Coordinates of C-alpha atoms and ligand atoms in Angstrom, one line a residue:
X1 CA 15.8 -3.5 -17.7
X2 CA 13.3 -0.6 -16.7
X3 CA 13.2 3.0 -18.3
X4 CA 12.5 4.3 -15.2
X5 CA 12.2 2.5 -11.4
X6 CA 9.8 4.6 -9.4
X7 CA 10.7 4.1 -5.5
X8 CA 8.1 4.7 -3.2
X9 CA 3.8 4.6 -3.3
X10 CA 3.0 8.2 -1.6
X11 CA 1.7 11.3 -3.9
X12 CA 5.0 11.7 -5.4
X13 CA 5.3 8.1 -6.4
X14 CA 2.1 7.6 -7.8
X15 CA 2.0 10.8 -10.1
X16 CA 4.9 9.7 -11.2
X17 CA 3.9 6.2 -12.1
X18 CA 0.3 7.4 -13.6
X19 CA 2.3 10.1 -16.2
X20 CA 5.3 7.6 -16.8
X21 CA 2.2 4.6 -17.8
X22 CA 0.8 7.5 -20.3
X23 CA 4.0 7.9 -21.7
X24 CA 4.2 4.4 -22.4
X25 CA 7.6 4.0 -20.4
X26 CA 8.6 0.3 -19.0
X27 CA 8.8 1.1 -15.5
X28 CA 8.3 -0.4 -11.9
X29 CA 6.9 0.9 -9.0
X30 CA 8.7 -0.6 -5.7
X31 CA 7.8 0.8 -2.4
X32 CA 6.9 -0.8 1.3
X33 CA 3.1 -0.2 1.0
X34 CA 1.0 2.5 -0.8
X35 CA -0.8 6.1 0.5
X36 CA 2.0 7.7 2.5
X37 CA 2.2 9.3 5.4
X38 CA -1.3 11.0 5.4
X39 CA -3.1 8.0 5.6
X40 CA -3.2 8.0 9.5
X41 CA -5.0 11.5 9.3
X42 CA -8.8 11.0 10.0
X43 CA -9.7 13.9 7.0
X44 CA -7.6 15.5 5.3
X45 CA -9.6 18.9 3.3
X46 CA -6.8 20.7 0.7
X47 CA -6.4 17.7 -1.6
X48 CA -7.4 19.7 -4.2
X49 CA -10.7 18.7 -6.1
X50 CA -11.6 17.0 -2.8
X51 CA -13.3 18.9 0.2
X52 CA -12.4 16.3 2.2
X53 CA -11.2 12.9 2.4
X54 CA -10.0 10.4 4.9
X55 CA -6.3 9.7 4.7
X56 CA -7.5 6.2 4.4
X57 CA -9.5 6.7 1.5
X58 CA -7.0 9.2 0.1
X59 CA -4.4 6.3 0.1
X60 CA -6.8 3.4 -1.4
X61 CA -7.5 5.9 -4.2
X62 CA -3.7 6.5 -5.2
X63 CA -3.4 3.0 -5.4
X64 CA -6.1 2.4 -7.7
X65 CA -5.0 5.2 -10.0
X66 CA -1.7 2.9 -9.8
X67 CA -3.3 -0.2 -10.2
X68 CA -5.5 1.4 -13.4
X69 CA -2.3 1.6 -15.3
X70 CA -0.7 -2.1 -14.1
X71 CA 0.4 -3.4 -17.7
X72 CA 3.1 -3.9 -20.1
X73 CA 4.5 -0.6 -19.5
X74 CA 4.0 -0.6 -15.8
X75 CA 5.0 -3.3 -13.2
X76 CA 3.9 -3.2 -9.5
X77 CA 5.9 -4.3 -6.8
X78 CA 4.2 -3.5 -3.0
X79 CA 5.8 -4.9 0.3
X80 CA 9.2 -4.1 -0.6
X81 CA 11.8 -1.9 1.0
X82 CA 14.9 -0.5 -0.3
X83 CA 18.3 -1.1 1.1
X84 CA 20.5 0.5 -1.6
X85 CA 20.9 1.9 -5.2
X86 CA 24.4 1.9 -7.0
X87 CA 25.2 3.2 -10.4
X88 CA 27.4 0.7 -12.5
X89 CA 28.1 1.9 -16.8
X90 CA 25.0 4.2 -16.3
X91 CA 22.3 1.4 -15.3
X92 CA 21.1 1.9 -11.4
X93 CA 21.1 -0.9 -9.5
X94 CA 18.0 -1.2 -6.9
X95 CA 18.4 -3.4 -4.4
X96 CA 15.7 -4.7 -1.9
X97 CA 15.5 -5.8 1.7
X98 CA 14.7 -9.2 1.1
X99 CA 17.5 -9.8 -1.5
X100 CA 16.3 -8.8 -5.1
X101 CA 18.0 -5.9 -7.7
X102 CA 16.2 -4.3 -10.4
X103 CA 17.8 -2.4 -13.2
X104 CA 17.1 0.9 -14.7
X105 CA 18.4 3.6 -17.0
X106 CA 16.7 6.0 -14.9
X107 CA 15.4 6.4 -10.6
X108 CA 12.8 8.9 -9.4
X109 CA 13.1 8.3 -5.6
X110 CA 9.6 9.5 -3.8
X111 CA 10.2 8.0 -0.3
X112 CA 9.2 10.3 1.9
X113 CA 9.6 11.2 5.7
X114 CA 8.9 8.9 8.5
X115 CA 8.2 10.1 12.2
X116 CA 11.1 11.6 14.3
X117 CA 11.6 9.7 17.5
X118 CA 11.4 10.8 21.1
X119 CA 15.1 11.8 22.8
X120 CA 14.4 11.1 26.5
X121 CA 15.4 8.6 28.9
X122 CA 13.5 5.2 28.6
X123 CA 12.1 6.4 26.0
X124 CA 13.0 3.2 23.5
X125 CA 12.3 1.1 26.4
X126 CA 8.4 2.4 26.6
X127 CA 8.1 2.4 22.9
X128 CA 4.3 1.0 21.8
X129 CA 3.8 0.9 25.6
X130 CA 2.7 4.0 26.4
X131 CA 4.7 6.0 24.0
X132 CA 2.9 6.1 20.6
X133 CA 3.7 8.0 16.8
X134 CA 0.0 7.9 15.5
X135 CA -2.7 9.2 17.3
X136 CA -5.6 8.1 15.1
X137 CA -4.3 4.5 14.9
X138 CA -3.9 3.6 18.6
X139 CA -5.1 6.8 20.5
X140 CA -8.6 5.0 21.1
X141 CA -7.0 2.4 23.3
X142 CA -6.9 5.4 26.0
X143 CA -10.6 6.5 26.4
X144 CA -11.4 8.4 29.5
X145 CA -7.0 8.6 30.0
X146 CA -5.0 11.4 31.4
X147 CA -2.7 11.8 28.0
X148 CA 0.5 14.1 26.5
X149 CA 1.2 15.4 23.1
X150 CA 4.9 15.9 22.4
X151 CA 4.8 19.0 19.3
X152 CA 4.0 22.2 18.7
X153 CA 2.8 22.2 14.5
X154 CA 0.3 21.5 12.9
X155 CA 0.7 17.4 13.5
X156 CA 0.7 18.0 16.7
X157 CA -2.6 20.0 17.3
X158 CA -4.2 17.7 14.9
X159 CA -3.3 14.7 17.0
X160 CA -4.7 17.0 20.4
X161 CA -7.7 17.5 18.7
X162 CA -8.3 13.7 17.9
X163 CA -7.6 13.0 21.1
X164 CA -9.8 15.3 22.9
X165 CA -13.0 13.4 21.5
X166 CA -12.8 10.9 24.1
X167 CA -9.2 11.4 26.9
X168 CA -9.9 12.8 30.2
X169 CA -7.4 15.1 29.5
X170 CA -4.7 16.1 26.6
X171 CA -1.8 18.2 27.6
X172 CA 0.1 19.7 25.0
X173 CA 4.1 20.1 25.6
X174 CA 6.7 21.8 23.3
X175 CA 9.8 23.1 23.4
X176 CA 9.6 26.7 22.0
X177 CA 7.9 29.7 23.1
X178 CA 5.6 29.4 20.8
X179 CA 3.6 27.4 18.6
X180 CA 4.3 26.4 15.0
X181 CA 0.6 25.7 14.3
X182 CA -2.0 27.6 12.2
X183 CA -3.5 30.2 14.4
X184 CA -6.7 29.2 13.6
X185 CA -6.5 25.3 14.9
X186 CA -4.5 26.9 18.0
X187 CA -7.6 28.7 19.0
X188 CA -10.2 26.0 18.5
X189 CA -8.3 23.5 20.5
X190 CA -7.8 26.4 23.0
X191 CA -11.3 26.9 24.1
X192 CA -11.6 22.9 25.0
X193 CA -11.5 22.6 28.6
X194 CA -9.4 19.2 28.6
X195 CA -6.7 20.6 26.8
X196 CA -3.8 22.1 28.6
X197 CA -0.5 23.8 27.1
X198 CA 3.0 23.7 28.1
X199 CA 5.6 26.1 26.3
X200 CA 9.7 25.8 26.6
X201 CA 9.9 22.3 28.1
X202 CA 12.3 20.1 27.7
X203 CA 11.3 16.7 28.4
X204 CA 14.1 14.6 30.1
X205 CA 12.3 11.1 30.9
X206 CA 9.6 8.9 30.8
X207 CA 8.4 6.5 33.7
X208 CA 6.5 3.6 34.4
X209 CA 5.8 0.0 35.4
X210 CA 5.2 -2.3 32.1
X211 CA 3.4 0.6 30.6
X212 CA 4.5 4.8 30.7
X213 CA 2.6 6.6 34.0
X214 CA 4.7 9.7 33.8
X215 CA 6.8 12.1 31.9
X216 CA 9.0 14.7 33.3
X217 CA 10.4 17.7 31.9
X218 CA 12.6 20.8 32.8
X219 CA 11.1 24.3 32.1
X220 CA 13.8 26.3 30.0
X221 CA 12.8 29.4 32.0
X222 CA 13.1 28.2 35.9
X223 CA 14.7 25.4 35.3
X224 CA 12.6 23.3 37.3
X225 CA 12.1 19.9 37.1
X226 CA 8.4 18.8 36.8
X227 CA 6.5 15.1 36.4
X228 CA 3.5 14.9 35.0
X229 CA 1.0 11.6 35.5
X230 CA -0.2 10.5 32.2
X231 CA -0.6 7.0 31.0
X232 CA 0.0 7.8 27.1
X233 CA 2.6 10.0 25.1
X234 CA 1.7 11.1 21.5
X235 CA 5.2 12.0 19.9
X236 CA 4.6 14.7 17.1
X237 CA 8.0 16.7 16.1
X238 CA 8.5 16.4 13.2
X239 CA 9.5 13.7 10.2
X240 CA 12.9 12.8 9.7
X241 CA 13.7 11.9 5.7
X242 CA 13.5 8.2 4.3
X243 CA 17.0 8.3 2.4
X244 CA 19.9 5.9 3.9
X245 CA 19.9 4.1 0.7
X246 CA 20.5 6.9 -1.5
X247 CA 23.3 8.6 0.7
X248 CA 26.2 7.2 -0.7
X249 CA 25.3 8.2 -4.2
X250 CA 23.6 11.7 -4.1
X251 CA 24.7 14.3 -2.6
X252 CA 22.3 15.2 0.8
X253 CA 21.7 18.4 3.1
X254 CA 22.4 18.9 6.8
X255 CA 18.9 17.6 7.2
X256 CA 19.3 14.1 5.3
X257 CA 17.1 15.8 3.0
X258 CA 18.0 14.6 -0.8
X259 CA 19.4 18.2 -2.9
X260 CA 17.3 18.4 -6.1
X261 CA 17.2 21.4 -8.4
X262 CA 13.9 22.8 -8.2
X263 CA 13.1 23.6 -11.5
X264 CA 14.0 20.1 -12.4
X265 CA 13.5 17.7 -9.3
X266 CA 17.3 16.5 -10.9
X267 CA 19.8 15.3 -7.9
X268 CA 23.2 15.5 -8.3
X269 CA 23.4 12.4 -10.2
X270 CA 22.0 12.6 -14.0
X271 CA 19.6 9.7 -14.2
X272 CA 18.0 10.1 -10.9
X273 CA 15.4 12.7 -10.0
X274 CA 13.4 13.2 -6.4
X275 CA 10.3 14.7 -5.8
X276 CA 8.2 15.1 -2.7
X277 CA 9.2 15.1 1.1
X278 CA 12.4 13.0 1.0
X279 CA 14.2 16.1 -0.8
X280 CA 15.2 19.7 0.1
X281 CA 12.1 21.6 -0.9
X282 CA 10.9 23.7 1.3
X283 CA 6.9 22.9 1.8
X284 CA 5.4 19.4 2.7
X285 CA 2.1 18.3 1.4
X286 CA 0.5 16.4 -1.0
X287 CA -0.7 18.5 -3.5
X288 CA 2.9 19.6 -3.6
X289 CA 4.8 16.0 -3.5
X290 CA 2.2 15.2 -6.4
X291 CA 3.6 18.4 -9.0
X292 CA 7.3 17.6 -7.7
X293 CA 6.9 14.2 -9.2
X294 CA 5.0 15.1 -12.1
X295 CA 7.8 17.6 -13.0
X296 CA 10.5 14.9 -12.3
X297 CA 8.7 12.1 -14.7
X298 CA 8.8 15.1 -17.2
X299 CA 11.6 15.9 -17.1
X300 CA 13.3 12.3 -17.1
X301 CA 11.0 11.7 -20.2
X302 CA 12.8 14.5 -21.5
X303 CA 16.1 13.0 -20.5
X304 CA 15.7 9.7 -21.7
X305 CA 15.1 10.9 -25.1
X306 CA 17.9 13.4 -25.5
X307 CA 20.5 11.1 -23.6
X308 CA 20.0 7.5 -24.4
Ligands
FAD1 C1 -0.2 13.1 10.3 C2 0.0 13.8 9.0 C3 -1.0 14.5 8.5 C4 -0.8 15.2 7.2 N1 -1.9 15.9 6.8 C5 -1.8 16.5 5.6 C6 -2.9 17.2 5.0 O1 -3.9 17.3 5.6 N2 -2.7 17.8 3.8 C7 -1.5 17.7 3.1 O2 -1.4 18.2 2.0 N3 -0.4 17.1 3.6 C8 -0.5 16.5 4.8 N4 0.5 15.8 5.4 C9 1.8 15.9 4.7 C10 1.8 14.9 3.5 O3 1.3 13.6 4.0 C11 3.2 14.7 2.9 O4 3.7 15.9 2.5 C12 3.1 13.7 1.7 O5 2.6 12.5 2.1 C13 4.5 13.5 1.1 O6 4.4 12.7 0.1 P1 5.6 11.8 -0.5 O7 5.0 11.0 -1.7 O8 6.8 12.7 -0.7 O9 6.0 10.8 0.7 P2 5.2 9.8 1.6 O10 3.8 10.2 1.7 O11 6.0 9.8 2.9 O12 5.3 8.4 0.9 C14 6.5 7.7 0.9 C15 6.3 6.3 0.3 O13 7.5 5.7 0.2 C16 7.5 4.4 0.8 N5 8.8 4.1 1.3 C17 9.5 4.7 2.2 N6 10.7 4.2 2.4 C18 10.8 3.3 1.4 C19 11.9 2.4 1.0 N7 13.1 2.4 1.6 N8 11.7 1.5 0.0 C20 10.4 1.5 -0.6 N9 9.4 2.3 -0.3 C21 9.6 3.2 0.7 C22 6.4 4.5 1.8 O14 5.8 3.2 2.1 C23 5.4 5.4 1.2 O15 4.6 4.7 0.3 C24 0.4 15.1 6.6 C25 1.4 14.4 7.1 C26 1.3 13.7 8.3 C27 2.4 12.9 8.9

């Protein structure tokens, strides 16, 4: 039996484990692997402390500030997915994809966001063939290639400018009017000559042989239909939360975002806290999943002493 079951290896998890191993709490770390979901970015500069970093990097080091701590008061268990927690006499139950449960007085869920997938036709069928959700893992495979980006934010541009070091082209499609990115990376990429926008598009399909050759979209404004060649689609819009297990216990937002209270990082359920970009707060970044979780292992300490 755990004091506290820490789900999830991102920011949020592992501030969580490094100030629940200082306070001497038995607890267990569980999550599918460890860095989160800025590990695919090639630098990453407002890690605060740190000019800049690659994502890589960034990820190896929360591990070993995780692995620093490994001991009698902290267990580590990587590779494993969560399927489900329950609440029986007020022990949580964690349950894993390959089978095994875990019991704790108390859960601090840190699981984050994964990538939001493409709505078009064939676009499931052209998955990893052509139609890709990380740029700096497989965008290399299409040097001197005519390519897409699907976004308008910040992900997005960032994925543009990655790409533009070495396509023949990058064309940039969103759905808006306008763009969601900082101002200041939307001019840089601007004044590349490979790169190309397209505002208000709606993208209806994708096309191809074995691999994608074209996408087509309607423009919101004429309504025309138009198909544009390109051998490789970079789908940036946007994260969708990692919470199906929790959803039958705590109480969720329109967004599948878990509710927490903000001073707190408490959900709806006393014993289990959430921190980072699985929950309702509303800005996404490291240095802000890492304070969510600190202030949900806080206050959990806090809880554990007054309530059990
Ligand atoms: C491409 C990209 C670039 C970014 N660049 C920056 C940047 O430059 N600066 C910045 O501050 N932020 C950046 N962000 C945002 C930042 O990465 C997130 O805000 C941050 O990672 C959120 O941390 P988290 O701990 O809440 O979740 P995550 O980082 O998503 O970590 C979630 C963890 O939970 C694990 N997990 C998920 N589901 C389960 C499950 N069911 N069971 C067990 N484990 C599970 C995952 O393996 C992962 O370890 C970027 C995001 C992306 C996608």
């Amino acid at each position: 039996m755990y004091d506290l079951i820490i789900l999830g290896g991102g920011p949020a998890g592992t501030a969580v484990a490094v100030y629940a191993a200082r306070k001497q709490l038995k607890t267990a770390i569980i999550t599918s692997e460890f860095g989160g979901q800025s590990i695919v970015s090639e630098k990453i500069y407002n890690w605060i402390g740190t000019p800049e970093i690659s994502g890589v990097e960034l990820g190896s080091s929360f591990k070993k500030h995780i692995l620093y701590y490994k001991g009698p008061f902290l267990d580590i268990i990587e590779g494993e997915k969560i399927t489900k927690i329950n609440k029986k006499d007020n022990i949580f139950l964690s349950e894993t994809e390959s089978g095994k449960k875990y019991e704790s007085k108390t859960v601090i869920i840190t699981t984050g966001s994964g990538r939001r997938k493409l709505e078009a036709i064939n676009a499931d069928k052209f998955e990893n063939k052509g139609i890709i959700y990380c740029a700096s893992c497989d965008g290399p495979l299409f040097i001197d290639q005519d390519v897409i980006v699907v976004g308008g934010g910040n992900s997005a541009f960032e994925s543009a400018s990655q790409l533009l070091a070495y396509c023949k082209s990058v064309t940039l499609i969103h759905r808006r009017d306008e763009f969601k990115a900082d101002e200041i990376t939307i001019k840089k990429l601007l004044q590349n000559p490979k790169f190309k926008t397209i505002l208000n598009a709606e993208i209806i399909k994708v096309d191809g042989d074995q691999f994608v050759n074209s996408l087509t979209y309607k423009d919101k404004i004429t309504n025309e239909e138009v198909t544009i060649p390109a051998t490789g689609i970079f789908v940036e819009i946007g994260q969708t939360p990692n919470i199906e297990f929790a959803k039958d216990i705590l109480k969720i937002d329109e967004f599948n975002k878990i509710i927490v209270d903000p001073t707190t990082q408490m959900t709806s359920v006393p014993g289990i806290w959430a921190a980072g970009d699985c929950t309702n707060g509303k800005y996404h970044q490291n240095n802000i999943a890492a304070g969510q979780g600190v202030t949900a292992l806080e206050d959990a300490y806090l809880w554990i002493q007054n309530n059990l």
